[in-house]
Amino acid sequence: MKKDYEEQIQKLLARMTVEEKIGQLQQCGPSLVGAFDVSFEELLNMMFDGRITQEEFNRLMGTAQQDFHEEDLRAGKIGSYNGIGDSATANRLQKIAVEETRLGIPLLFGYDVIHGFRTVTPIPLAESCAWEPELWERTGRVAAEEATAAGIHMTFAPMVDVAKDARWGRVSEGAGEDVLLNGLYGAAKVRGFQGDDLSRENAMAACLKHFAAYGAVEAGQDYNRVDMSMQRLWEEYMPAYKACVDAGARAVMPAFNDINGVPCTVNSWLMRDVLRERWGFDGLVISDSNAIAECVNHGIAEDKKDAAKQAILAGMDMDMSSNSYISCLKELVESGEVPEQILDEAAADVLRIKFELGLFDDPYQTDEERESHAMLKEESRALAREAAVKSIVLLKNENKVLPLKADAKIGLFGSLASDKEQMTGAWAIGAKPEDCVSILEACRMRGIPFQYSENLTDAEKIAADSDVLVAAIGEMKEESGEAASRADITLSPEHMALIEGLLATGKPVVAVLFNGRPLAIPKLAQKVPAIVEAWHLGVEAGNAVLDVLYGDVNPSGKLTVTFPAAAGQCPMYYAHINTGRPGGKSKFTSKYLDAPVEPLYPFGYGLSYTAYSYGDLEVKKEDEALLVSVSVTNTGDRDGQETAQCYVQDRAAKRVRPVRQLKAFEKVSLKAGETKTVSFRIPFSELCYYDWDMKEVPCEGFLKVYVGGDCQAALTGEICL
Ligand code: GLC
């Protein structure tokens, strides 16, 4: 039951000056200062555009220290920090806030704890392939245990931006292309981060992001425009954010992008009408980094002052690092352009989350003792390994190359097999590369007979000595995440050359992919007999990969994103509409001349070391819901876990509907030869959609149901609602 702090909030507000209220809305981070008289951002730009050399940049960085703006803090001009990741610094700053400011209002520390803190777990896109909300919650809980021990009160996560374009680098940060999965993933993370009592010292406020539809940036180009129908926005994007609000997330971060021409940062329809009025959200709304000031670039604000005015009137409570509020709001309030009531509401939202986090009662919720004991516990590593193994997707396994025999001698190739740092993936802010287990290290630890080479040097000799060759290829961690869109999502020439060289030896080749997005790998898929999708798996990457390669674990991961055959097919996703001329053999159908109609690997797909069959599909209805049941049989000789998926298609609706939409799934464990009946109950309310006039309409008439192990499931049922 959420406690009501309104009386304390109003009492405190009544004592605050306008400046102190504005100070609560200011989030800043430590800035780098040194023997350079420009900002760190400008220094970076000078290096990028060649105005200074890399050597000069490095020299200047050698003089850099962090400026925590203590004087502004003492003056009550800072309410929150971003980017503080250790308890000593957090407590030092907190002490100034509590003991040296007029009202002693504690600070709120926010940071990007996206997939673990020190115990880095698989990137969200990887972990989503486990199709296991209970796992997602458990890893969220460990992240909160470690991050709060380091002084962090709020994480800028979960990110639940539905992403259908593999060119967008931030596809790595969410749960893929499906809105149901993103919502379940996000809600599980909110529960894991926040626990059942936000005032506890190991509870971390969740800040869902990026609100809204950031994953729909045009052409997969980061920070680009988002323009879509309201029908599409509400059917394919908004439910994921709402699931996080319904799960109790206490903060929301509007997205950098516009929606149909109005940037989310100044979009009152989004922040007030939808978030607060319709969804009843009463938490904190914090901008993305520098986003308020960037409304000038968007062309929606004349200057910083205009941007500040629009943002706070639209419902943005806190300004992350643009200094728009701290520099412009006082004048806006004094002139009456911004009513003080609006300022009070924003300040109240900041005070509320601080009360809910227990910061007024105990501003020092951690110390170095707790921090040192919290990190990288054995059980945390074990959980990271479990999550990593469950995130791995077996894409190809011809002639049962996998699992490897226990005594198999392997030739291990590729820099990614030894590069520990790359295993963490994007946004691993608390990671220490030395904590990560590479494949190379895992081989040593398991006593596997292997030889290693970063490249084709000695490939012939090593291959002659090996039973199988394992090539670690894919993407560096910087090639996905923020500001990492790629126009070409194929493997690098170096990695393809490595594969060709290994294939030339005549020994079987297993490709292990480390990547943060779907890759267009038709050549690899055609040439090598086995492909393991290992994403960026975190601290236990090497052990998890070997667990699967040697069959200690039977892989069960299922793709939550479509793998296209070419970047030119992007955005490519399973829940597409049929069109009047669905792609097929005939020329005059919807397709490309130079690419296949079908994806390379479809949504929901993933192989196992055993096999499964589906049968006895039954589709019935009761007054409020669709009832679907199916039998799933493990037809192979190994125990395994299969994620049975249920898709629905409205065959004749008031607007064209996707050919399939995931409406339910269940991950079942099946012993070799075992059969289980899996049942799904899908409320009719989850089948609604919007008509031309944006009226919500029920799914009615002729409905098709598809059940199986991926979105191309052939087992079909029909029903008339
Ligand atoms: C970044 C990202 C956002 C992150 C924030 C704070 O620009 O867009 O996801 O939480 O800044 O680091």
XYZ file of C-alpha atoms and ligand atoms in Angstrom:
733
model
C 0.000 0.000 0.000
C 1.589 3.286 -1.068
C 1.951 5.745 1.851
C 0.469 9.231 1.468
C 3.022 12.001 1.968
C 0.900 14.861 0.735
C 0.714 16.640 4.066
C 4.514 16.600 4.552
C 5.004 17.659 0.937
C 2.673 20.650 1.231
C 4.209 21.704 4.562
C 7.692 21.606 3.060
C 6.609 23.425 -0.099
C 5.143 26.195 2.028
C 8.596 26.786 3.512
C 10.431 26.756 0.178
C 11.402 29.813 -1.843
C 10.860 29.882 -5.602
C 14.604 29.336 -6.055
C 14.576 26.287 -3.750
C 11.614 24.783 -5.619
C 13.449 25.300 -8.909
C 16.590 23.776 -7.384
C 14.653 20.546 -6.769
C 13.948 20.299 -10.500
C 17.624 20.407 -11.416
C 19.433 17.171 -12.121
C 23.076 17.490 -13.016
C 26.007 15.175 -13.349
C 29.651 15.595 -12.467
C 31.228 17.598 -15.276
C 34.785 17.207 -16.373
C 36.963 20.279 -15.945
C 40.667 20.634 -16.496
C 43.285 22.554 -18.445
C 40.708 23.358 -21.117
C 38.393 26.350 -21.079
C 35.553 24.713 -23.029
C 32.998 22.180 -21.860
C 33.902 18.502 -22.080
C 31.224 18.079 -24.776
C 32.815 20.858 -26.832
C 36.258 19.327 -26.297
C 34.915 16.027 -27.645
C 33.476 17.815 -30.676
C 36.839 19.523 -31.246
C 38.514 16.125 -31.252
C 35.840 14.544 -33.495
C 36.064 17.328 -36.090
C 39.847 17.445 -35.951
C 40.291 20.856 -34.362
C 42.508 19.094 -31.837
C 44.393 15.835 -32.271
C 43.623 12.659 -30.342
C 46.967 13.098 -28.546
C 46.052 16.668 -27.516
C 42.646 15.421 -26.365
C 44.264 12.654 -24.314
C 46.728 15.147 -22.793
C 43.907 17.459 -21.765
C 41.922 14.539 -20.388
C 44.950 13.789 -18.278
C 44.357 17.083 -16.503
C 40.632 16.478 -16.022
C 38.913 16.229 -12.672
C 35.245 15.892 -11.912
C 33.419 19.002 -10.808
C 30.416 18.071 -8.618
C 29.139 21.675 -8.419
C 29.225 21.688 -4.620
C 28.670 25.446 -4.414
C 25.404 25.165 -6.394
C 24.438 22.267 -4.161
C 25.034 24.304 -0.986
C 22.927 27.103 -2.489
C 19.994 24.709 -2.893
C 20.256 24.726 -6.693
C 20.536 20.933 -7.198
C 17.869 18.362 -6.379
C 19.368 15.313 -8.035
C 22.499 13.876 -9.610
C 22.953 11.523 -12.541
C 26.081 9.430 -12.917
C 27.159 8.932 -9.289
C 28.035 5.247 -8.927
C 29.777 4.903 -5.564
C 28.564 5.259 -2.004
C 31.410 7.484 -0.792
C 30.725 10.203 -3.365
C 26.971 9.852 -2.944
C 27.222 10.217 0.831
C 29.618 13.134 0.561
C 27.197 15.049 -1.653
C 24.208 13.944 0.420
C 25.862 15.319 3.550
C 26.178 18.734 1.920
C 22.512 18.650 0.876
C 21.239 17.524 4.261
C 23.541 19.499 6.542
C 24.573 22.594 4.605
C 21.440 23.709 2.722
C 18.726 25.814 4.328
C 16.054 23.106 4.328
C 18.205 19.971 4.248
C 16.221 18.311 1.472
C 18.041 15.068 0.531
C 19.339 14.411 -2.958
C 17.979 11.840 -5.409
C 20.678 9.843 -7.229
C 19.687 8.436 -10.622
C 21.771 6.292 -13.000
C 21.420 3.910 -15.953
C 21.310 0.498 -14.325
C 19.987 -1.187 -17.440
C 21.122 -4.802 -17.130
C 22.832 -5.238 -13.805
C 25.278 -3.014 -11.975
C 28.559 -4.768 -11.052
C 27.113 -8.208 -11.830
C 26.395 -7.382 -15.457
C 23.619 -9.595 -16.826
C 22.660 -10.062 -20.495
C 21.597 -6.953 -22.400
C 17.787 -6.604 -22.314
C 17.370 -7.813 -25.900
C 19.261 -10.965 -24.981
C 17.409 -11.567 -21.716
C 14.073 -11.030 -23.440
C 14.846 -14.162 -25.486
C 14.387 -16.177 -22.279
C 10.628 -15.424 -22.386
C 10.649 -15.660 -18.578
C 9.157 -12.735 -16.556
C 10.126 -14.422 -13.295
C 13.790 -14.437 -14.385
C 13.611 -10.805 -15.508
C 12.318 -9.851 -12.054
C 15.069 -11.791 -10.264
C 17.853 -10.131 -12.237
C 16.182 -6.762 -11.643
C 16.264 -7.443 -7.915
C 20.003 -8.240 -7.940
C 20.629 -5.079 -9.945
C 18.797 -3.083 -7.284
C 20.697 -4.763 -4.427
C 24.019 -3.777 -5.975
C 23.086 -0.358 -7.341
C 21.472 0.864 -4.099
C 24.555 -0.336 -2.223
C 26.521 2.001 -4.498
C 24.225 4.886 -3.552
C 21.818 4.831 -6.502
C 18.140 5.524 -5.674
C 16.587 5.434 -9.151
C 17.486 3.667 -12.368
C 16.681 4.995 -15.837
C 15.149 1.666 -16.734
C 13.306 -0.393 -17.903
C 13.467 0.724 -21.489
C 10.396 -0.713 -23.237
C 10.628 0.948 -26.636
C 9.143 -1.503 -29.127
C 11.810 -1.694 -31.865
C 11.051 -3.081 -35.313
C 14.058 -1.735 -37.162
C 17.331 -3.615 -36.653
C 19.312 -0.598 -37.861
C 18.487 1.225 -34.599
C 21.278 0.579 -32.103
C 18.998 0.910 -29.095
C 17.088 -2.250 -30.033
C 19.692 -3.782 -27.684
C 18.210 -1.989 -24.675
C 14.648 -3.290 -24.774
C 12.652 -6.491 -25.242
C 12.511 -6.467 -29.036
C 9.714 -5.911 -31.520
C 6.663 -7.139 -29.691
C 4.530 -4.901 -27.510
C 3.249 -7.721 -25.256
C 6.770 -8.920 -24.469
C 8.044 -5.398 -23.845
C 5.204 -4.791 -21.418
C 5.797 -8.045 -19.545
C 9.555 -7.435 -19.505
C 9.138 -3.880 -18.254
C 6.615 -4.781 -15.552
C 8.874 -7.566 -14.295
C 11.827 -5.186 -14.095
C 9.726 -2.602 -12.227
C 8.814 -5.263 -9.656
C 12.422 -6.412 -9.414
C 13.909 -2.928 -9.067
C 11.331 -1.548 -6.628
C 10.496 -4.609 -4.568
C 7.411 -4.320 -2.399
C 8.520 -1.351 -0.281
C 10.231 1.566 -1.999
C 11.410 2.984 1.322
C 13.692 -0.001 1.929
C 17.389 0.669 1.409
C 17.648 -1.997 -1.313
C 14.690 -0.656 -3.300
C 15.412 1.356 -6.425
C 12.802 3.490 -8.178
C 12.156 2.422 -11.767
C 12.054 5.098 -14.445
C 10.353 3.647 -17.496
C 11.559 4.996 -20.807
C 11.529 6.390 -23.408
C 7.996 7.710 -23.416
C 6.942 7.265 -26.180
C 7.643 5.266 -29.324
C 11.370 6.088 -29.490
C 11.850 2.687 -31.147
C 9.934 3.914 -34.180
C 12.512 6.524 -35.227
C 12.375 6.870 -38.996
C 14.835 4.612 -40.853
C 16.182 3.307 -37.578
C 18.263 6.467 -37.313
C 18.737 7.428 -33.684
C 17.071 10.652 -32.498
C 15.095 10.840 -35.755
C 11.443 11.779 -36.145
C 8.549 9.520 -35.189
C 5.414 9.918 -37.259
C 2.599 7.410 -37.151
C -1.160 7.066 -36.848
C -2.716 7.278 -33.434
C -4.119 3.792 -34.089
C -0.652 2.391 -34.527
C 0.744 4.292 -31.530
C -1.951 2.925 -29.232
C -2.012 -0.610 -30.600
C 1.707 -1.273 -31.074
C 3.639 0.984 -28.654
C 1.710 2.495 -25.751
C 0.632 -0.762 -24.016
C 4.265 -1.492 -23.085
C 4.616 1.808 -21.204
C 1.230 1.412 -19.573
C 2.195 -2.035 -18.305
C 5.107 -0.424 -16.436
C 2.904 2.334 -14.992
C 0.400 -0.313 -13.904
C 3.267 -2.247 -12.291
C 3.959 0.836 -10.184
C 6.954 2.504 -11.818
C 7.590 5.707 -9.908
C 9.260 7.682 -12.702
C 8.937 8.201 -16.426
C 11.426 9.571 -18.935
C 9.912 11.153 -22.064
C 11.783 10.367 -25.254
C 14.072 12.571 -27.340
C 11.875 12.174 -30.394
C 8.788 14.004 -31.485
C 5.494 12.247 -32.051
C 3.815 13.585 -35.177
C 5.698 16.853 -34.851
C 5.475 17.540 -31.112
C 8.611 16.518 -29.173
C 7.758 14.261 -26.226
C 9.712 16.668 -24.015
C 7.088 19.387 -24.471
C 4.112 17.160 -25.272
C 1.318 17.879 -22.777
C -1.007 15.372 -24.451
C 1.545 12.681 -23.622
C 2.610 13.823 -20.141
C -0.620 15.256 -18.800
C -3.596 13.875 -20.731
C -2.333 10.319 -21.167
C 0.194 9.708 -18.396
C -1.482 11.552 -15.538
C -5.161 11.873 -16.467
C -5.826 8.577 -18.247
C -3.247 6.370 -16.576
C -3.322 7.992 -13.103
C 0.446 8.299 -12.852
C 1.513 10.479 -9.885
C 5.266 9.969 -9.917
C 8.226 11.875 -11.288
C 8.678 12.846 -14.934
C 12.332 13.506 -15.776
C 13.652 14.644 -19.149
C 16.199 12.765 -21.155
C 19.701 14.171 -21.135
C 19.730 17.786 -22.341
C 16.375 17.157 -24.061
C 14.702 20.365 -22.874
C 17.394 22.584 -24.373
C 17.317 20.495 -27.542
C 13.753 21.603 -28.200
C 15.414 24.628 -29.789
C 17.065 22.263 -32.309
C 13.713 20.580 -32.880
C 12.425 23.977 -33.983
C 9.628 24.052 -31.440
C 11.236 26.565 -29.035
C 12.856 29.898 -29.780
C 15.425 29.602 -27.021
C 16.172 27.834 -23.763
C 13.697 29.992 -21.876
C 10.907 29.150 -24.311
C 11.862 25.471 -24.079
C 11.816 25.596 -20.275
C 8.396 27.245 -20.294
C 6.912 24.725 -22.727
C 8.411 21.752 -20.921
C 7.173 22.584 -17.438
C 3.734 23.623 -18.687
C 3.560 20.289 -20.545
C 4.303 18.352 -17.354
C 8.072 17.810 -17.292
C 9.092 17.851 -13.620
C 12.871 17.519 -13.711
C 15.479 18.844 -16.132
C 18.305 16.385 -16.746
C 21.500 18.325 -17.354
C 20.271 21.017 -19.769
C 20.223 23.756 -17.076
C 17.128 25.209 -18.722
C 15.044 25.248 -15.570
C 17.774 26.505 -13.252
C 18.596 29.357 -15.607
C 15.138 30.379 -16.825
C 12.322 29.302 -14.519
C 12.684 32.041 -11.893
C 12.105 34.741 -14.470
C 9.212 32.777 -15.993
C 7.509 32.404 -12.617
C 8.105 36.029 -11.610
C 6.652 37.206 -14.933
C 3.640 34.954 -14.480
C 4.343 33.077 -17.708
C 4.614 29.983 -15.564
C 2.124 29.941 -12.666
C 3.816 29.133 -9.341
C 1.222 26.380 -8.951
C 2.842 24.564 -11.877
C 6.230 24.923 -10.238
C 4.774 23.634 -6.964
C 3.346 20.557 -8.713
C 6.701 19.734 -10.272
C 8.555 20.254 -7.001
C 5.939 18.126 -5.222
C 6.593 15.252 -7.640
C 10.290 15.421 -6.795
C 9.657 15.588 -3.036
C 7.164 12.731 -3.275
C 9.626 10.239 -4.746
C 12.193 11.306 -2.140
C 9.685 10.661 0.653
C 8.676 7.331 -0.915
C 12.329 6.277 -1.110
C 12.676 7.031 2.599
C 15.362 9.620 1.952
C 14.003 12.138 4.451
C 14.043 9.492 7.200
C 17.389 8.015 6.155
C 19.345 9.978 3.550
C 22.373 7.716 3.992
C 20.997 4.322 2.998
C 24.350 2.782 2.246
C 28.009 2.985 3.071
C 31.279 1.574 1.808
C 30.922 -1.471 4.024
C 27.553 -2.414 2.505
C 28.818 -1.535 -0.972
C 31.847 -3.786 -0.746
C 29.756 -6.763 0.403
C 26.970 -6.326 -2.110
C 28.904 -6.778 -5.323
C 29.380 -9.931 -7.385
C 28.088 -12.357 -4.814
C 28.379 -16.006 -5.795
C 24.604 -16.329 -6.076
C 24.514 -13.197 -8.246
C 27.050 -14.674 -10.618
C 25.064 -17.903 -10.675
C 21.939 -15.958 -11.594
C 23.873 -14.056 -14.293
C 24.956 -17.403 -15.736
C 21.394 -18.740 -15.640
C 20.116 -15.619 -17.393
C 22.925 -15.810 -19.956
C 22.275 -19.448 -20.785
C 18.551 -18.773 -21.154
C 19.254 -15.798 -23.425
C 21.234 -17.853 -25.935
C 19.358 -18.734 -29.120
C 20.446 -21.699 -31.228
C 19.913 -20.486 -34.804
C 21.357 -23.396 -36.746
C 22.651 -26.878 -35.980
C 23.123 -28.964 -39.104
C 24.252 -32.577 -38.804
C 24.153 -32.226 -35.029
C 27.511 -30.482 -34.909
C 26.293 -29.384 -31.491
C 26.461 -30.256 -28.673
C 30.212 -30.884 -28.776
C 31.598 -34.102 -27.361
C 33.151 -33.697 -23.930
C 36.575 -34.591 -25.282
C 36.267 -32.569 -28.467
C 39.427 -30.646 -29.306
C 38.469 -27.173 -30.432
C 40.168 -24.474 -32.438
C 38.963 -21.155 -30.999
C 39.190 -18.078 -33.212
C 38.342 -14.347 -33.113
C 39.184 -11.436 -30.830
C 35.679 -11.592 -29.325
C 36.606 -14.968 -27.829
C 39.117 -13.283 -25.533
C 37.871 -9.693 -25.246
C 36.245 -9.585 -21.819
C 35.122 -5.975 -22.102
C 32.957 -6.629 -25.169
C 30.903 -9.174 -23.245
C 29.207 -6.466 -21.165
C 27.343 -4.853 -24.056
C 25.992 -1.290 -24.068
C 25.129 0.609 -20.852
C 27.151 -1.539 -18.452
C 27.924 1.417 -16.193
C 29.090 -0.559 -13.146
C 31.037 -3.167 -15.093
C 34.659 -4.032 -14.582
C 35.945 -5.955 -17.620
C 38.089 -8.130 -15.375
C 34.867 -9.510 -13.875
C 33.765 -10.938 -17.217
C 34.528 -14.526 -18.200
C 35.474 -14.786 -21.888
C 35.106 -17.974 -23.909
C 38.892 -18.294 -23.828
C 38.937 -18.147 -20.054
C 36.000 -20.510 -19.742
C 37.846 -23.030 -21.909
C 40.845 -22.820 -19.618
C 38.712 -23.142 -16.489
C 36.986 -26.238 -17.877
C 40.241 -27.820 -18.958
C 39.111 -28.104 -22.537
C 41.733 -29.189 -25.064
C 41.849 -26.102 -27.281
C 44.118 -23.836 -29.254
C 43.357 -20.147 -29.799
C 44.113 -17.560 -32.412
C 42.642 -14.074 -32.803
C 42.799 -14.435 -36.584
C 43.697 -16.887 -39.329
C 47.290 -17.112 -38.249
C 48.085 -20.831 -37.866
C 44.465 -21.652 -38.792
C 45.603 -24.605 -40.926
C 47.788 -25.983 -38.174
C 45.199 -25.444 -35.442
C 42.432 -26.917 -37.600
C 44.515 -30.003 -38.351
C 44.752 -30.483 -34.605
C 41.078 -29.845 -33.845
C 37.768 -31.676 -34.173
C 35.724 -28.492 -34.526
C 36.433 -24.791 -35.006
C 34.583 -22.152 -32.950
C 34.565 -18.595 -34.323
C 33.548 -15.695 -32.061
C 32.245 -12.926 -34.322
C 29.615 -10.167 -34.363
C 29.679 -6.620 -32.996
C 31.774 -4.643 -30.545
C 29.643 -3.298 -27.704
C 29.919 0.276 -29.078
C 28.178 -0.874 -32.272
C 24.831 -1.023 -30.480
C 23.137 1.078 -27.832
C 22.652 4.840 -28.034
C 23.882 6.774 -31.080
C 24.819 3.468 -32.744
C 22.465 3.115 -35.709
C 23.957 1.142 -38.593
C 22.964 1.381 -42.250
C 24.643 -1.953 -42.983
C 23.915 -4.697 -40.455
C 25.965 -7.477 -42.004
C 29.068 -9.001 -40.456
C 32.302 -7.046 -40.886
C 34.578 -8.085 -43.801
C 37.137 -9.208 -41.227
C 34.672 -11.528 -39.539
C 33.439 -12.945 -42.867
C 37.039 -13.459 -43.967
C 37.713 -15.327 -40.755
C 34.722 -17.585 -41.404
C 35.761 -18.228 -45.021
C 39.290 -19.056 -43.892
C 38.059 -21.513 -41.284
C 35.608 -23.155 -43.708
C 38.520 -23.619 -46.133
C 40.219 -25.924 -43.626
C 37.387 -28.416 -44.118
C 36.693 -28.788 -40.374
C 33.152 -28.121 -39.048
C 32.733 -24.474 -38.017
C 30.522 -23.209 -35.197
C 29.835 -19.459 -35.292
C 29.149 -17.798 -31.936
C 27.582 -14.371 -32.478
C 28.172 -11.557 -29.983
C 25.942 -8.675 -31.070
C 23.425 -6.127 -29.812
C 20.925 -6.263 -32.674
C 19.677 -8.642 -35.380
C 22.369 -9.033 -38.058
C 21.758 -9.701 -41.750
C 23.851 -12.875 -42.076
C 22.537 -14.845 -45.064
C 26.029 -15.895 -46.186
C 26.972 -17.099 -42.718
C 23.651 -18.911 -42.409
C 24.253 -20.652 -45.699
C 27.873 -21.612 -45.143
C 28.374 -22.680 -41.553
C 26.654 -25.722 -40.019
C 26.034 -24.223 -36.580
C 25.221 -20.721 -35.355
C 24.752 -19.735 -31.707
C 23.300 -16.285 -30.979
C 25.038 -15.141 -27.782
C 24.281 -11.387 -27.899
C 26.252 -9.571 -25.153
C 25.748 -11.795 -22.115
C 27.555 -10.003 -19.275
C 29.939 -11.340 -16.652
C 29.194 -15.033 -17.257
C 29.297 -14.927 -21.073
C 32.092 -17.450 -21.600
C 30.726 -20.001 -19.157
C 27.200 -19.729 -20.560
C 28.376 -20.194 -24.138
C 30.325 -23.331 -23.208
C 27.382 -24.622 -21.138
C 25.389 -24.587 -24.371
C 28.170 -25.680 -26.766
C 28.921 -28.761 -24.644
C 25.263 -29.475 -23.942
C 25.401 -29.024 -20.179
C 22.309 -26.978 -20.893
C 19.842 -27.523 -23.710
C 19.346 -24.097 -25.366
C 15.803 -22.719 -25.044
C 16.093 -19.079 -26.130
C 13.618 -17.747 -28.700
C 14.186 -14.605 -30.790
C 12.254 -11.518 -29.790
C 13.364 -9.721 -32.930
C 13.223 -10.673 -36.589
C 16.514 -11.301 -38.385
C 16.215 -9.824 -41.893
C 18.244 -11.121 -44.829
C 19.312 -7.567 -45.674
C 19.287 -4.136 -44.054
C 17.255 -2.977 -47.024
C 14.307 -4.961 -45.703
C 14.247 -2.963 -42.449
C 11.970 -2.369 -40.706
C 11.096 -6.061 -40.889
C 8.826 -7.534 -38.236
C 6.421 -10.440 -37.806
C 3.247 -8.521 -36.896
C 3.019 -6.943 -40.338
C -0.153 -6.472 -42.337
C -0.981 -8.710 -45.279
C -1.510 -6.003 -47.956
C -3.708 -6.726 -50.973
C -0.757 -8.526 -52.596
C 1.144 -10.385 -49.916
C 4.681 -11.259 -50.942
C 4.861 -14.482 -52.923
C 6.185 -16.131 -56.061
C 4.182 -13.967 -58.444
C 5.944 -10.846 -59.623
C 3.169 -8.449 -58.735
C 3.284 -8.987 -55.015
C 4.737 -7.039 -52.106
C 8.462 -7.927 -51.958
C 11.966 -6.992 -53.116
C 13.540 -8.175 -56.344
C 16.826 -8.814 -54.550
C 15.763 -10.220 -51.188
C 13.572 -13.114 -50.020
C 10.053 -12.513 -48.745
C 10.663 -14.435 -45.550
C 13.074 -13.258 -42.853
C 16.335 -15.085 -42.312
C 15.177 -16.062 -38.807
C 11.624 -15.237 -37.672
C 10.353 -13.798 -34.408
C 9.900 -16.451 -31.745
C 12.359 -18.830 -33.426
C 15.002 -20.831 -31.617
C 16.284 -24.400 -31.951
C 16.933 -26.965 -29.259
C 19.064 -30.120 -28.956
C 15.771 -31.944 -28.867
C 12.601 -31.375 -30.930
C 9.003 -30.573 -30.152
C 5.690 -31.244 -31.841
C 2.337 -29.545 -31.342
C -1.114 -31.063 -31.687
C -4.692 -31.368 -30.414
C -5.322 -27.641 -30.838
C -8.635 -26.566 -29.372
C -10.071 -23.070 -29.675
C -13.144 -22.202 -27.648
C -14.670 -19.119 -26.124
C -16.329 -18.247 -22.879
C -18.214 -15.032 -22.206
C -15.124 -12.852 -21.654
C -12.220 -14.688 -23.229
C -10.765 -16.968 -25.865
C -9.650 -20.365 -24.579
C -6.889 -22.153 -26.466
C -5.301 -25.453 -25.575
C -2.602 -27.455 -27.303
C -0.480 -30.498 -26.596
C 3.295 -30.088 -26.771
C 5.508 -33.175 -27.058
C 9.258 -33.480 -26.645
C 9.938 -35.881 -29.518
C 13.709 -36.004 -29.010
C 16.046 -37.807 -26.627
C 16.907 -34.886 -24.323
C 14.948 -32.962 -21.732
C 14.346 -29.356 -22.659
C 12.268 -26.200 -22.302
C 9.949 -25.036 -25.075
C 8.127 -21.718 -25.284
C 4.753 -22.415 -26.789
C 3.435 -19.290 -28.473
C -0.140 -18.338 -29.300
C -0.813 -15.855 -32.103
C -4.116 -14.378 -33.196
C -5.329 -12.893 -36.476
C -8.520 -10.940 -36.984
C -9.393 -11.955 -40.530
C -11.989 -9.292 -41.369
C -11.760 -6.204 -39.182
C -12.686 -2.541 -39.524
C -9.020 -1.750 -40.159
C -6.455 -4.121 -41.564
C -4.864 -6.118 -38.782
C -1.455 -7.832 -38.441
C -1.193 -11.296 -39.971
C -0.316 -12.523 -36.488
C -0.081 -10.988 -33.040
C 1.446 -12.685 -30.035
C -1.282 -12.865 -27.416
C 0.022 -15.507 -25.002
C 2.941 -17.825 -24.398
C 4.078 -20.398 -21.886
C 7.529 -21.844 -21.321
C 7.227 -25.518 -20.430
C 9.798 -28.060 -19.313
C 9.437 -31.384 -21.066
C 11.379 -34.557 -20.443
C 12.381 -36.604 -23.485
C 9.186 -38.118 -24.861
C 6.919 -36.205 -22.483
C 3.702 -34.502 -23.587
C 1.982 -31.675 -21.754
C -1.192 -29.762 -22.470
C -0.697 -26.006 -22.501
C -3.712 -23.740 -22.080
C -4.057 -20.057 -22.838
C -6.801 -17.706 -21.748
C -6.929 -14.514 -23.779
C -9.447 -11.930 -22.565
C -11.409 -10.411 -25.433
C -10.332 -7.002 -24.080
C -6.796 -7.852 -25.214
C -8.023 -8.325 -28.772
C -9.508 -4.866 -29.189
C -8.143 -2.351 -31.688
C -9.065 1.140 -32.961
C -11.213 2.021 -35.917
C -10.673 4.920 -38.326
C -12.166 7.336 -35.808
C -9.975 6.068 -32.977
C -12.943 4.366 -31.328
C -11.876 1.199 -29.551
C -13.635 -1.734 -31.196
C -13.808 -5.376 -30.133
C -12.316 -8.104 -32.232
C -15.304 -9.860 -33.724
C -16.215 -12.257 -36.480
C -13.724 -14.681 -37.951
C -10.574 -15.188 -35.908
C -7.597 -17.388 -36.723
C -5.371 -18.794 -33.983
C -1.825 -20.060 -34.598
C 0.097 -22.040 -31.986
C 3.675 -23.274 -32.147
C 7.339 -22.660 -31.430
C 7.651 -19.421 -33.416
C 5.578 -16.846 -35.290
C 5.399 -19.036 -38.402
C 3.526 -21.689 -36.411
C 1.506 -23.834 -38.794
C -0.969 -25.319 -36.321
C -4.113 -23.282 -36.937
C -7.509 -23.004 -35.343
C -10.475 -20.806 -36.191
C -13.393 -19.380 -34.309
C -16.201 -16.934 -34.851
C -16.609 -14.455 -32.005
C 20.817 9.152 -22.523
C 19.712 8.193 -22.890
C 18.852 7.779 -21.730
C 19.669 7.767 -20.464
C 20.082 9.203 -20.182
C 20.909 9.320 -18.899
O 20.972 10.116 -23.505
O 18.842 8.568 -23.949
O 18.326 6.486 -22.043
O 18.899 7.259 -19.401
O 20.802 9.768 -21.263
O 22.140 8.717 -19.045
